[in-house]
Amino acid sequence: MVRQKCSGIRRSYLEQLVLAEESLIAIDGQLLKHDADLAWRKRAENARRTIGQKKRIITARLSILRQQEKEHNRQMHHTRDSYLIAELREIVTPSSFLRCVNRAEAKLEAANG
């Protein structure tokens, strides 16, 4: 549920990001034309600045969503590991489980130096 909600929000932000980029490109194209009057040019530059600011806000929100998704994934993996350990304890003998724990810790220690 959380993943679907984040996915929908992220999609919406990505669509907004595309629209902002398309708008910036269109404004830049119009600003390259030299026949635009000064009042229009000023409005276009203000619009460009505003769109750029909104684009930065959208990018920041996407970054926050990505961090939340990473944290959610970490929690899901931890929960899965906890369930897996509980199930293994039910199936294997205590001495076999302890040997597995010791081997896993030794591998972890070797990997981390």
XYZ file of C-alpha atoms in Angstrom:
113
model
C 0.000 0.000 0.000
C 2.737 2.467 0.988
C 4.746 1.546 -2.093
C 1.732 2.085 -4.379
C 0.998 5.457 -2.774
C 4.622 6.590 -3.146
C 4.692 5.289 -6.699
C 1.619 7.338 -7.633
C 2.956 10.468 -5.964
C 6.364 9.990 -7.587
C 4.729 9.553 -10.996
C 2.806 12.784 -10.478
C 5.979 14.655 -9.497
C 7.838 13.218 -12.479
C 5.046 14.357 -14.794
C 5.222 17.828 -13.238
C 8.982 17.817 -13.719
C 8.568 16.997 -17.419
C 6.008 19.775 -17.830
C 8.306 22.244 -16.087
C 11.214 21.271 -18.336
C 9.066 21.545 -21.462
C 7.890 24.988 -20.321
C 11.452 26.139 -19.704
C 12.487 24.968 -23.176
C 9.519 26.758 -24.751
C 10.240 29.989 -22.862
C 13.935 29.810 -23.768
C 12.979 29.378 -27.421
C 10.737 32.420 -27.303
C 13.345 34.486 -25.473
C 15.824 33.794 -28.280
C 13.591 35.706 -30.651
C 14.710 39.308 -30.754
C 11.377 40.793 -31.841
C 9.644 40.352 -28.465
C 8.728 43.570 -26.656
C 10.358 44.399 -23.336
C 7.207 43.930 -21.223
C 6.653 40.450 -22.640
C 10.325 39.581 -22.197
C 10.162 40.614 -18.524
C 7.047 38.470 -17.954
C 8.697 35.534 -19.712
C 11.849 35.861 -17.595
C 9.739 36.015 -14.418
C 7.810 32.940 -15.531
C 11.089 31.164 -16.285
C 12.433 31.992 -12.829
C 9.210 30.808 -11.151
C 9.166 27.553 -13.131
C 12.821 26.959 -12.253
C 12.036 27.409 -8.553
C 9.095 25.018 -8.747
C 11.272 22.517 -10.587
C 13.810 22.618 -7.745
C 11.026 22.054 -5.191
C 9.708 19.069 -7.165
C 13.218 17.623 -7.387
C 13.655 18.003 -3.622
C 10.316 16.279 -2.981
C 11.333 13.415 -5.265
C 14.538 13.070 -3.279
C 12.574 12.857 -0.018
C 10.249 10.240 -1.508
C 13.243 8.178 -2.637
C 14.735 8.279 0.854
C 11.393 7.230 2.352
C 11.168 4.367 -0.135
C 14.698 3.220 0.749
C 13.833 3.262 4.454
C 10.616 1.345 3.794
C 12.572 -1.253 1.799
C 15.117 -1.594 4.633
C 12.302 -2.161 7.122
C 10.662 -4.721 4.854
C 13.933 -6.642 4.468
C 14.493 -6.557 8.213
C 10.970 -7.850 8.874
C 11.421 -10.583 6.249
C 14.731 -11.588 7.816
C 13.109 -11.748 11.257
C 10.346 -14.018 9.941
C 12.909 -16.178 8.146
C 15.003 -16.565 11.293
C 11.949 -17.483 13.345
C 10.957 -20.134 10.792
C 14.486 -21.552 10.637
C 14.576 -21.839 14.424
C 11.458 -23.987 14.189
C 12.956 -26.279 11.544
C 16.648 -26.744 12.397
C 18.228 -27.921 15.616
C 19.521 -25.277 18.018
C 23.130 -26.368 17.450
C 22.737 -26.159 13.656
C 21.161 -22.731 13.974
C 24.010 -21.550 16.213
C 26.565 -22.822 13.675
C 24.766 -20.860 10.940
C 24.772 -17.744 13.112
C 28.493 -18.104 13.803
C 29.312 -18.621 10.115
C 27.200 -15.640 9.097
C 28.879 -13.426 11.707
C 32.318 -14.596 10.590
C 31.466 -13.743 6.947
C 30.126 -10.359 8.021
C 33.288 -9.626 10.008
C 35.502 -10.693 7.094
C 33.513 -8.527 4.681
C 33.808 -5.463 6.938
C 37.501 -5.980 7.578
